[in-house]
PDB file of C-alpha atoms and ligand atoms in Angstrom:
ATOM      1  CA  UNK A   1      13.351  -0.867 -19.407  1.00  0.00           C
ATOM      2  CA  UNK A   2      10.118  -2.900 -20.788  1.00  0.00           C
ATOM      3  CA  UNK A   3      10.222  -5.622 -22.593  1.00  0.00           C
ATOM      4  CA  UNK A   4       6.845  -7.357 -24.882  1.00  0.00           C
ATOM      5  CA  UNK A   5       7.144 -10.815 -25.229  1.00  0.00           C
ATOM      6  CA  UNK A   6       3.340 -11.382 -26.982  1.00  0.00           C
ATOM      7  CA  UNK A   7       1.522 -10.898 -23.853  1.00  0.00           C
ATOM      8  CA  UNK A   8       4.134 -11.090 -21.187  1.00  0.00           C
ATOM      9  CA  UNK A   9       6.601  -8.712 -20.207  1.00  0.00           C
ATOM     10  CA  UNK A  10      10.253  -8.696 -18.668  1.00  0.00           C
ATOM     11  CA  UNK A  11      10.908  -5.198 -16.933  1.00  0.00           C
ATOM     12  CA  UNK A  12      13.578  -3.936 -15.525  1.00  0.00           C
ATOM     13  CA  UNK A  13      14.320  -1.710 -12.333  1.00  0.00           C
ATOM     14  CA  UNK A  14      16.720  -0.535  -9.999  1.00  0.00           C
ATOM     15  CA  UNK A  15      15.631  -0.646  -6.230  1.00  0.00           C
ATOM     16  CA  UNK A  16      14.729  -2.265  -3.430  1.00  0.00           C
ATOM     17  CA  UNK A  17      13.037  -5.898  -3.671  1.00  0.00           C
ATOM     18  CA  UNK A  18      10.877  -5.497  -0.756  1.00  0.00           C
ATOM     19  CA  UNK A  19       8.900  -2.563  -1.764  1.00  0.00           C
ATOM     20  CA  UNK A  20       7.835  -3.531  -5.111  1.00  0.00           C
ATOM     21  CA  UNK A  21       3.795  -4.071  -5.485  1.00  0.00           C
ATOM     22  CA  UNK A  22       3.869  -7.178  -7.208  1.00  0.00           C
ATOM     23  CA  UNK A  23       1.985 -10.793  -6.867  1.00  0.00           C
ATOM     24  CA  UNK A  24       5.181 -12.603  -5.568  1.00  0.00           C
ATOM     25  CA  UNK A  25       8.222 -11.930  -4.409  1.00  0.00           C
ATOM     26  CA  UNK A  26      10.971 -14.075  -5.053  1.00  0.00           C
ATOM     27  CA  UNK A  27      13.977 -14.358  -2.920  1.00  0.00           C
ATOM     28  CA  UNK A  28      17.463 -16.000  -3.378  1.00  0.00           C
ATOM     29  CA  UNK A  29      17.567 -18.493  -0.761  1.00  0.00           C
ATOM     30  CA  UNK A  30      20.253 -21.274   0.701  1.00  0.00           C
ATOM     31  CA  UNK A  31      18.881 -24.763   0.354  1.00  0.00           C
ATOM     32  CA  UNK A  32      18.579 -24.956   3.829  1.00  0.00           C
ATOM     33  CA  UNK A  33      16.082 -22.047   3.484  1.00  0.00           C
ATOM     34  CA  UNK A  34      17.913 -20.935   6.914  1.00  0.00           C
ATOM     35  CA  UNK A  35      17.895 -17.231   6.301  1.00  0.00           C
ATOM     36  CA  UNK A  36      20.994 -15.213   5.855  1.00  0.00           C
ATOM     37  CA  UNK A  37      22.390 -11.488   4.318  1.00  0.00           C
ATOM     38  CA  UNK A  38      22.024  -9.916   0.911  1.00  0.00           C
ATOM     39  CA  UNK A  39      18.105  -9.963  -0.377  1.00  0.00           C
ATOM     40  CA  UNK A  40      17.451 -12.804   1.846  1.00  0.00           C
ATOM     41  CA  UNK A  41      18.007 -10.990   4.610  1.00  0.00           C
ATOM     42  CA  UNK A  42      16.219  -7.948   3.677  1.00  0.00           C
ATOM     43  CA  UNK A  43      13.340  -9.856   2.618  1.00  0.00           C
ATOM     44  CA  UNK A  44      13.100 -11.678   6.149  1.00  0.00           C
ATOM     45  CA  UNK A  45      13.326  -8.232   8.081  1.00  0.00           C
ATOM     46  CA  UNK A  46      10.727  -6.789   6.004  1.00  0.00           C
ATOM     47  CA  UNK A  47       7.873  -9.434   6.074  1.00  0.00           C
ATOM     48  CA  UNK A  48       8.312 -10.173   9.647  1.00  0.00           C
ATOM     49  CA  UNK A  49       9.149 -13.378  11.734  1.00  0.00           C
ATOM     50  CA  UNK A  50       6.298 -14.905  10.400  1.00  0.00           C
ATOM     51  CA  UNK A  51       7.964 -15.862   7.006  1.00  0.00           C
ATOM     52  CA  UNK A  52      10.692 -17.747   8.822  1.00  0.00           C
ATOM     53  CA  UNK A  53       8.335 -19.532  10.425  1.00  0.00           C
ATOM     54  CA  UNK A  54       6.099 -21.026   8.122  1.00  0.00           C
ATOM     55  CA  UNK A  55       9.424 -21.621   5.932  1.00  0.00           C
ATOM     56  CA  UNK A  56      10.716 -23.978   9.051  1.00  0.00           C
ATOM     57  CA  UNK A  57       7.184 -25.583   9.268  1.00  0.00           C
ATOM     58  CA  UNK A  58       6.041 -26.598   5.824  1.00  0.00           C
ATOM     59  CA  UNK A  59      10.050 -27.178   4.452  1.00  0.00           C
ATOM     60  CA  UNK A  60      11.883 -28.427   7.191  1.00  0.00           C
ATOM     61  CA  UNK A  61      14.331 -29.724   4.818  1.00  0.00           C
ATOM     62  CA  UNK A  62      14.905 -27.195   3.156  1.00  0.00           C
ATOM     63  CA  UNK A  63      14.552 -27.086  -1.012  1.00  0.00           C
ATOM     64  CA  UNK A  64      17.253 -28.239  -3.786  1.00  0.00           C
ATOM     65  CA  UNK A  65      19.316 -26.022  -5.679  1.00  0.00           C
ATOM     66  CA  UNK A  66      17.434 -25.434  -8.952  1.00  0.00           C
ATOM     67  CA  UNK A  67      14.192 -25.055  -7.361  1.00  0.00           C
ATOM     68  CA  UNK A  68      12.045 -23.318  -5.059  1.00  0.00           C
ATOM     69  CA  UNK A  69       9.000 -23.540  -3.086  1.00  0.00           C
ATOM     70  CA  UNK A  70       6.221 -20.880  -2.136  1.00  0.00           C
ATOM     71  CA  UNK A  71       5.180 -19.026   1.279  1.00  0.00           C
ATOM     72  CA  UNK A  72       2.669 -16.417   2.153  1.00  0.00           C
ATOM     73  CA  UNK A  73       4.331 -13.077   2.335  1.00  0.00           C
ATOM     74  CA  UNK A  74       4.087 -11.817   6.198  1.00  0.00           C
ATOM     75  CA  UNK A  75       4.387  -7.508   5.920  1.00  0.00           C
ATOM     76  CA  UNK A  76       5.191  -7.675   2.601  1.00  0.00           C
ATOM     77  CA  UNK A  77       2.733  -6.283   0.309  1.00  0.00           C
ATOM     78  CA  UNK A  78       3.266  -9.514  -1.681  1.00  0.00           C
ATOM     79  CA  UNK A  79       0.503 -12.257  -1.642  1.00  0.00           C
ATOM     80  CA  UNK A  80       3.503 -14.538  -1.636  1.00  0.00           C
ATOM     81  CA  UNK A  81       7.541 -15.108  -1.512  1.00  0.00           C
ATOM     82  CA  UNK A  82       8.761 -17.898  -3.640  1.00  0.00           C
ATOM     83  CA  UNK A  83      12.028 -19.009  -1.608  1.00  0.00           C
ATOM     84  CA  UNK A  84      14.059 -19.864  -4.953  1.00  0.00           C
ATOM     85  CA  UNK A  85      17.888 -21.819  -4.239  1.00  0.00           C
ATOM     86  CA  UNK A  86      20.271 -20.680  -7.181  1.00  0.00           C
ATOM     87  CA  UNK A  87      23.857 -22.374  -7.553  1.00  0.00           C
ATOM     88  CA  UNK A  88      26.849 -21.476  -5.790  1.00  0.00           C
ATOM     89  CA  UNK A  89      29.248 -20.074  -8.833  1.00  0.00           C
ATOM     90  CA  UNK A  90      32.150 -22.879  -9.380  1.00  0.00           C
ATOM     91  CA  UNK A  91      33.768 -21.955 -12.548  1.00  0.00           C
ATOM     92  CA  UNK A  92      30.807 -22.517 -14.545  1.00  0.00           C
ATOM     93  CA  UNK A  93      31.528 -26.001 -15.853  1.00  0.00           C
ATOM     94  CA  UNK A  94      29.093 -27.529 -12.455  1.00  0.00           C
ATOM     95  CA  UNK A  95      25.900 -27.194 -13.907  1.00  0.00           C
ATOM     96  CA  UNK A  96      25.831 -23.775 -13.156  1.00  0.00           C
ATOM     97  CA  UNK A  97      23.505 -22.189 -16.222  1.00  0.00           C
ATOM     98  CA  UNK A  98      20.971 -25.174 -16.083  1.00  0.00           C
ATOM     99  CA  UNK A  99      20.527 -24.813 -12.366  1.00  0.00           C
ATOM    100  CA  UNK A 100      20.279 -21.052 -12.568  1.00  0.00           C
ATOM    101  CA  UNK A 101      17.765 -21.162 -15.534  1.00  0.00           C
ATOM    102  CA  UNK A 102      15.635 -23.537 -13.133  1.00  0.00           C
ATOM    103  CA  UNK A 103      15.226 -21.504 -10.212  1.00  0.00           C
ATOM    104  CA  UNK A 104      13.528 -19.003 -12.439  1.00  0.00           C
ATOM    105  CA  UNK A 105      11.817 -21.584 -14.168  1.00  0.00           C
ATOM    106  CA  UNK A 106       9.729 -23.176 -10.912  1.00  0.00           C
ATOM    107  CA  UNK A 107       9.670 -19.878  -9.378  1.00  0.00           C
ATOM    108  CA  UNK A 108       7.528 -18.694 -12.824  1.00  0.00           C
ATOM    109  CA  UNK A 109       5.663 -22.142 -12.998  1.00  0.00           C
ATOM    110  CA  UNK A 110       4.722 -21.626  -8.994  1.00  0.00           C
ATOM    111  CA  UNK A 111       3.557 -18.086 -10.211  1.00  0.00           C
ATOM    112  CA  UNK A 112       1.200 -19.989 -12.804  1.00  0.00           C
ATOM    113  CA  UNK A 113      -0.024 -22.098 -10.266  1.00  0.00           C
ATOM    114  CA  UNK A 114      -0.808 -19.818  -7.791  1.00  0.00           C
ATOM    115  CA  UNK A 115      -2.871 -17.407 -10.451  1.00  0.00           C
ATOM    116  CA  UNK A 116      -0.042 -14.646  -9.606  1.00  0.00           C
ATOM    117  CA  UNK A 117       0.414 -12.271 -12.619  1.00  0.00           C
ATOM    118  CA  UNK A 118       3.442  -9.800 -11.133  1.00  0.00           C
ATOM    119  CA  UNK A 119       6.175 -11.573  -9.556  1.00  0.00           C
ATOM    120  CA  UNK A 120       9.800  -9.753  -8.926  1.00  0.00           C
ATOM    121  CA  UNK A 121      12.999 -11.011  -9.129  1.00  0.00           C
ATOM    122  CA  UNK A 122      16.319 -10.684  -7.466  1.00  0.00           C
ATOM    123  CA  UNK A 123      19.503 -11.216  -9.747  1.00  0.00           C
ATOM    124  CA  UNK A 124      19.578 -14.810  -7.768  1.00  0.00           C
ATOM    125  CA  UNK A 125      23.362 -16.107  -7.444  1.00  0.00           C
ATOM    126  CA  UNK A 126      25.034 -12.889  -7.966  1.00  0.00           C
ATOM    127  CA  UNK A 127      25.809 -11.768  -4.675  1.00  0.00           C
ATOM    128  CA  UNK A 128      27.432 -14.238  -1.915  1.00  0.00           C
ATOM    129  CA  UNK A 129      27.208 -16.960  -4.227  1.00  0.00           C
ATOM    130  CA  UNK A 130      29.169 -14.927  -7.481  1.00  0.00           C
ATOM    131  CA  UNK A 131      27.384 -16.256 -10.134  1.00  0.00           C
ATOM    132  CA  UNK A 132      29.009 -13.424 -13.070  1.00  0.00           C
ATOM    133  CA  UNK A 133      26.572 -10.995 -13.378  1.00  0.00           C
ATOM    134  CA  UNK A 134      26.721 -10.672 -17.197  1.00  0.00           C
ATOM    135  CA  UNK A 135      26.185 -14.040 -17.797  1.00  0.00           C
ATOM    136  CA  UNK A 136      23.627 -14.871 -14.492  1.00  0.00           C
ATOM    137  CA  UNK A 137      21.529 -12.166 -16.692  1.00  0.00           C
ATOM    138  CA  UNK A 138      21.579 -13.765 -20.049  1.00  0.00           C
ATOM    139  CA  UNK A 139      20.992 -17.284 -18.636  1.00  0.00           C
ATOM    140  CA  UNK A 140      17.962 -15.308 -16.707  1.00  0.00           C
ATOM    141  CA  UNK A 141      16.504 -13.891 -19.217  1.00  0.00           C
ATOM    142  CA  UNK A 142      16.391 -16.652 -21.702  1.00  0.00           C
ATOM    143  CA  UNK A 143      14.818 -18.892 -19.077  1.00  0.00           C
ATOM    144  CA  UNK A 144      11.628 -16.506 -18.458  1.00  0.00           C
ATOM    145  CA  UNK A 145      11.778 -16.117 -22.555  1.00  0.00           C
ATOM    146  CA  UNK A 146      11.495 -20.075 -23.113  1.00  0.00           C
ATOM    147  CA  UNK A 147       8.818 -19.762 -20.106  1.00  0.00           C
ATOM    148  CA  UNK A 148       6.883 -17.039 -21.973  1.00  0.00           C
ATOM    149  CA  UNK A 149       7.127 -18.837 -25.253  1.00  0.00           C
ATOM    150  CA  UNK A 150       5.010 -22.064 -23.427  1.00  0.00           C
ATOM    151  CA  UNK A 151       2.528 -20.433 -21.483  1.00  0.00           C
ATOM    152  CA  UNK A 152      -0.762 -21.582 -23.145  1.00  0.00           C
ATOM    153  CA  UNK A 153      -2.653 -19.251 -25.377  1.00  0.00           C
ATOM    154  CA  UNK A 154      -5.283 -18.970 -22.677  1.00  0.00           C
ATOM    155  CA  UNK A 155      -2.763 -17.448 -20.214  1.00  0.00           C
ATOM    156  CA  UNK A 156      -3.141 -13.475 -19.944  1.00  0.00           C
ATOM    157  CA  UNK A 157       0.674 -13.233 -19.755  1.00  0.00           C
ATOM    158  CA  UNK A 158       3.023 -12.693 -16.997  1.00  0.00           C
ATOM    159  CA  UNK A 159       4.476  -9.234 -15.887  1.00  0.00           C
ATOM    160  CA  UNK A 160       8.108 -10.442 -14.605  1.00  0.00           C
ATOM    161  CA  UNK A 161      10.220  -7.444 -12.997  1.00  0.00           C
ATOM    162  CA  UNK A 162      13.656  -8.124 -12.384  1.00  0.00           C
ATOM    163  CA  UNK A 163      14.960  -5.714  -9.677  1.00  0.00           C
ATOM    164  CA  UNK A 164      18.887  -4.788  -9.656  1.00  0.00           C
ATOM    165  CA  UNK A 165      19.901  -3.087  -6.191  1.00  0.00           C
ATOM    166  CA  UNK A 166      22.686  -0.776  -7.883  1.00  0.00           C
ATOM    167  CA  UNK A 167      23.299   0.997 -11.018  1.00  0.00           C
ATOM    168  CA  UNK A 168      25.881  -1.136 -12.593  1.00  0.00           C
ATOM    169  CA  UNK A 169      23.997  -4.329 -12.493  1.00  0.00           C
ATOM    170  CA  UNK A 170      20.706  -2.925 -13.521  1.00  0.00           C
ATOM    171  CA  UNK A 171      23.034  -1.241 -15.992  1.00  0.00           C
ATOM    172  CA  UNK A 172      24.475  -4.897 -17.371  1.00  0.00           C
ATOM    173  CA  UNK A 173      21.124  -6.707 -17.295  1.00  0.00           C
ATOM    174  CA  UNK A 174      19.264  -3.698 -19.780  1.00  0.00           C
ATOM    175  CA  UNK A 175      22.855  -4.341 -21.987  1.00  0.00           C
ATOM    176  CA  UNK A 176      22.080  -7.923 -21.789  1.00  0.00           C
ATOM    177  CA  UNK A 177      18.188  -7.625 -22.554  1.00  0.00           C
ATOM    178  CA  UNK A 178      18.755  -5.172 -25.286  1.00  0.00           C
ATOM    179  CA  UNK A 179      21.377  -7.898 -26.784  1.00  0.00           C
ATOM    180  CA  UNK A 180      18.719 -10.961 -27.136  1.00  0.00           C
ATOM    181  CA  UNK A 181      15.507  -9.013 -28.341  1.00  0.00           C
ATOM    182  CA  UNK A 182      16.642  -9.329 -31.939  1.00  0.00           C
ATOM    183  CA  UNK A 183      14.491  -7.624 -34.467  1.00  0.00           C
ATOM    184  CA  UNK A 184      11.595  -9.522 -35.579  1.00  0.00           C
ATOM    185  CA  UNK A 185      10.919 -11.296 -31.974  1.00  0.00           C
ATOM    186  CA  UNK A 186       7.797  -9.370 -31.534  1.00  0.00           C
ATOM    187  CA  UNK A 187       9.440  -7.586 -28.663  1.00  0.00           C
ATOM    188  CA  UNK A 188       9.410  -4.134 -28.262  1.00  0.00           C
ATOM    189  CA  UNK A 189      11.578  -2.354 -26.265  1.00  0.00           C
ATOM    190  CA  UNK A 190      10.955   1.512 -24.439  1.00  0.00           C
TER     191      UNK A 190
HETATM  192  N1  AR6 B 201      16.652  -5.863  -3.319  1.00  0.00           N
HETATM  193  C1  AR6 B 201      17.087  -6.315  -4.512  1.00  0.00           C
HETATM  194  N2  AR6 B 201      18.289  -6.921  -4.674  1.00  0.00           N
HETATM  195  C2  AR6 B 201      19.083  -7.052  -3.588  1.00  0.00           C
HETATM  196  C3  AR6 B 201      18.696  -6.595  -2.293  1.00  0.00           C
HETATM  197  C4  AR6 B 201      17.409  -5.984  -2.182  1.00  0.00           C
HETATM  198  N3  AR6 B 201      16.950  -5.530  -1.014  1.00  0.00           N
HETATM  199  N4  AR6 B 201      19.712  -6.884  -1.426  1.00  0.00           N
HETATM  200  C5  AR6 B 201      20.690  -7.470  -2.145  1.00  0.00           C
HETATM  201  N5  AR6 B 201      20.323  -7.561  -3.446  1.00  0.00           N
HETATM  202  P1  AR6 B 201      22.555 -12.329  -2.519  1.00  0.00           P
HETATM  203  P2  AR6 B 201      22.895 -15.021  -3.707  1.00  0.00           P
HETATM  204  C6  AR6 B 201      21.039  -8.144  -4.591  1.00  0.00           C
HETATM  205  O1  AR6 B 201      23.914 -12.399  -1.931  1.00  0.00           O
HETATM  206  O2  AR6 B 201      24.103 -14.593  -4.424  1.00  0.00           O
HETATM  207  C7  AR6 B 201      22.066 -15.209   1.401  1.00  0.00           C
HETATM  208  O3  AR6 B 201      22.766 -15.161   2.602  1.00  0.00           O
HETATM  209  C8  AR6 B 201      22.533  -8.284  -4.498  1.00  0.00           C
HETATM  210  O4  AR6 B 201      23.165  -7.041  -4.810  1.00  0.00           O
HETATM  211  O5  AR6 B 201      21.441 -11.802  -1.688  1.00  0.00           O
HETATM  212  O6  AR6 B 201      21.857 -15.824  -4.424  1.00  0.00           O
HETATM  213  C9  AR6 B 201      21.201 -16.438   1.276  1.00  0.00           C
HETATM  214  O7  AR6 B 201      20.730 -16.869   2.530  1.00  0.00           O
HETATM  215  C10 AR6 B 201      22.812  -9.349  -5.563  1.00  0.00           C
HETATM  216  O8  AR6 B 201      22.898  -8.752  -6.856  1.00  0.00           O
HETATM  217  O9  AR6 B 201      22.067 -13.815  -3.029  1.00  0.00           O
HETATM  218  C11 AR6 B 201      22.131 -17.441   0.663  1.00  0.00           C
HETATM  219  O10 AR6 B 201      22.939 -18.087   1.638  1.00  0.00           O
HETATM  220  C12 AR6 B 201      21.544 -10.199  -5.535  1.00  0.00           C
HETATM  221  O11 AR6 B 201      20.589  -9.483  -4.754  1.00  0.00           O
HETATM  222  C13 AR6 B 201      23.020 -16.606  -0.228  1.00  0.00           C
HETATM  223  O12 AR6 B 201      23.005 -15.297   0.330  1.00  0.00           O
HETATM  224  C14 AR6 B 201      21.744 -11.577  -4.928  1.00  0.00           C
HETATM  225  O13 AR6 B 201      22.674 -11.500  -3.862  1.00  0.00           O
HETATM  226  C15 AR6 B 201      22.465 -16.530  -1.641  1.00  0.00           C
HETATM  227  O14 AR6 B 201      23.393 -15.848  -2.440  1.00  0.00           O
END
């Protein structure tokens, strides 16, 4: 599922995070940027001990919830893997959406900054840290929608895939997506 926002696009897919062909990668970190399972892990096996190193070097302490901060990519095909830190789900009255909606946020303004025009994401805070996956995917998506909306005219757009690992959350996020591109956005969906 494909998604026109004027000249950016949200796209979905179901698969594998490491083998997309994109600019970035983005992966759902701890703020101690320590590693761990889930897409972290699989990220981390896949580009090599390289990643892990240069992620101890330049960040030694880590990076806040809410944000993230940018490495090369090691075996990845990737030019780079933004290491983004999304909440820990507490009941949703913590601060959860804004903190959510901010990891995608930097991880989109690092793409700007580092002239990336494909970057892929993981559904960040779903897994070991249970974000709902309903409403991780509407905060999401209306957090790369507000970003789209304020890149400057002069930007060529953004292509932003988010990639769902199974068939009933890529099947939840293209309910979700469907939901929020009212008519008359501009948006067309195929
Ligand atoms: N490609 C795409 N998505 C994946 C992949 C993959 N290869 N593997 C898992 N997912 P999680 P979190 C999905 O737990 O909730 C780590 O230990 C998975 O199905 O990886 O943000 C970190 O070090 C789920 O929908 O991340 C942190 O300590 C989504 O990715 C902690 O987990 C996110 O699940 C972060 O927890």
């Amino acid at each position: 599922m494909r998604v026109q926002f004027s000249n950016s696009y949200i796209e979905l897919a179901q698969g594998d995070i490491t083998r997309q062909q994109v600019d970035a990668i983005v992966n759902a970190a701890n703020s101690a940027l320590a590693g761990g399972g889930g897409v972290d892990g699989a990220i981390h096996d896949a580009a090599g001990p390289s990643l892990m190193q240069e992620t101890r070097r330049r960040f030694p302490n880590g990076c806040p919830t809410g944000s993230a901060v940018p490495t090369s990519a090691g075996k990845l095909s990737a030019k780079f893997v933004f290491h983004a830190v999304g909440p820990v789900w507490r009941g949703g009255q913590k601060g959860e959406p804004e903190l959510l909606a901010s990891a995608y946020r930097r991880c989109l303004e690092l793409a700007v900054e580092n002239q990336c025009r494909s970057v892929a994401f993981p559904a960040i805070s779903t897994g070991v840290y249970g974000y709902p996956r309903d409403l991780a995917a509407e905060t999401a998506i209306e957090a790369i929608r507000e970003f789209f909306a304020k890149l400057p005219p002069s930007h060529g757009g953004l292509e932003v895939r988010v990639v769902l690992f199974d068939a009933g959350s890529f099947g939840a996020w293209a309910r979700v997506l469907e939901r929020l591109v009212a008519p008359g956005s501009h948006a067309a969906a195929r």
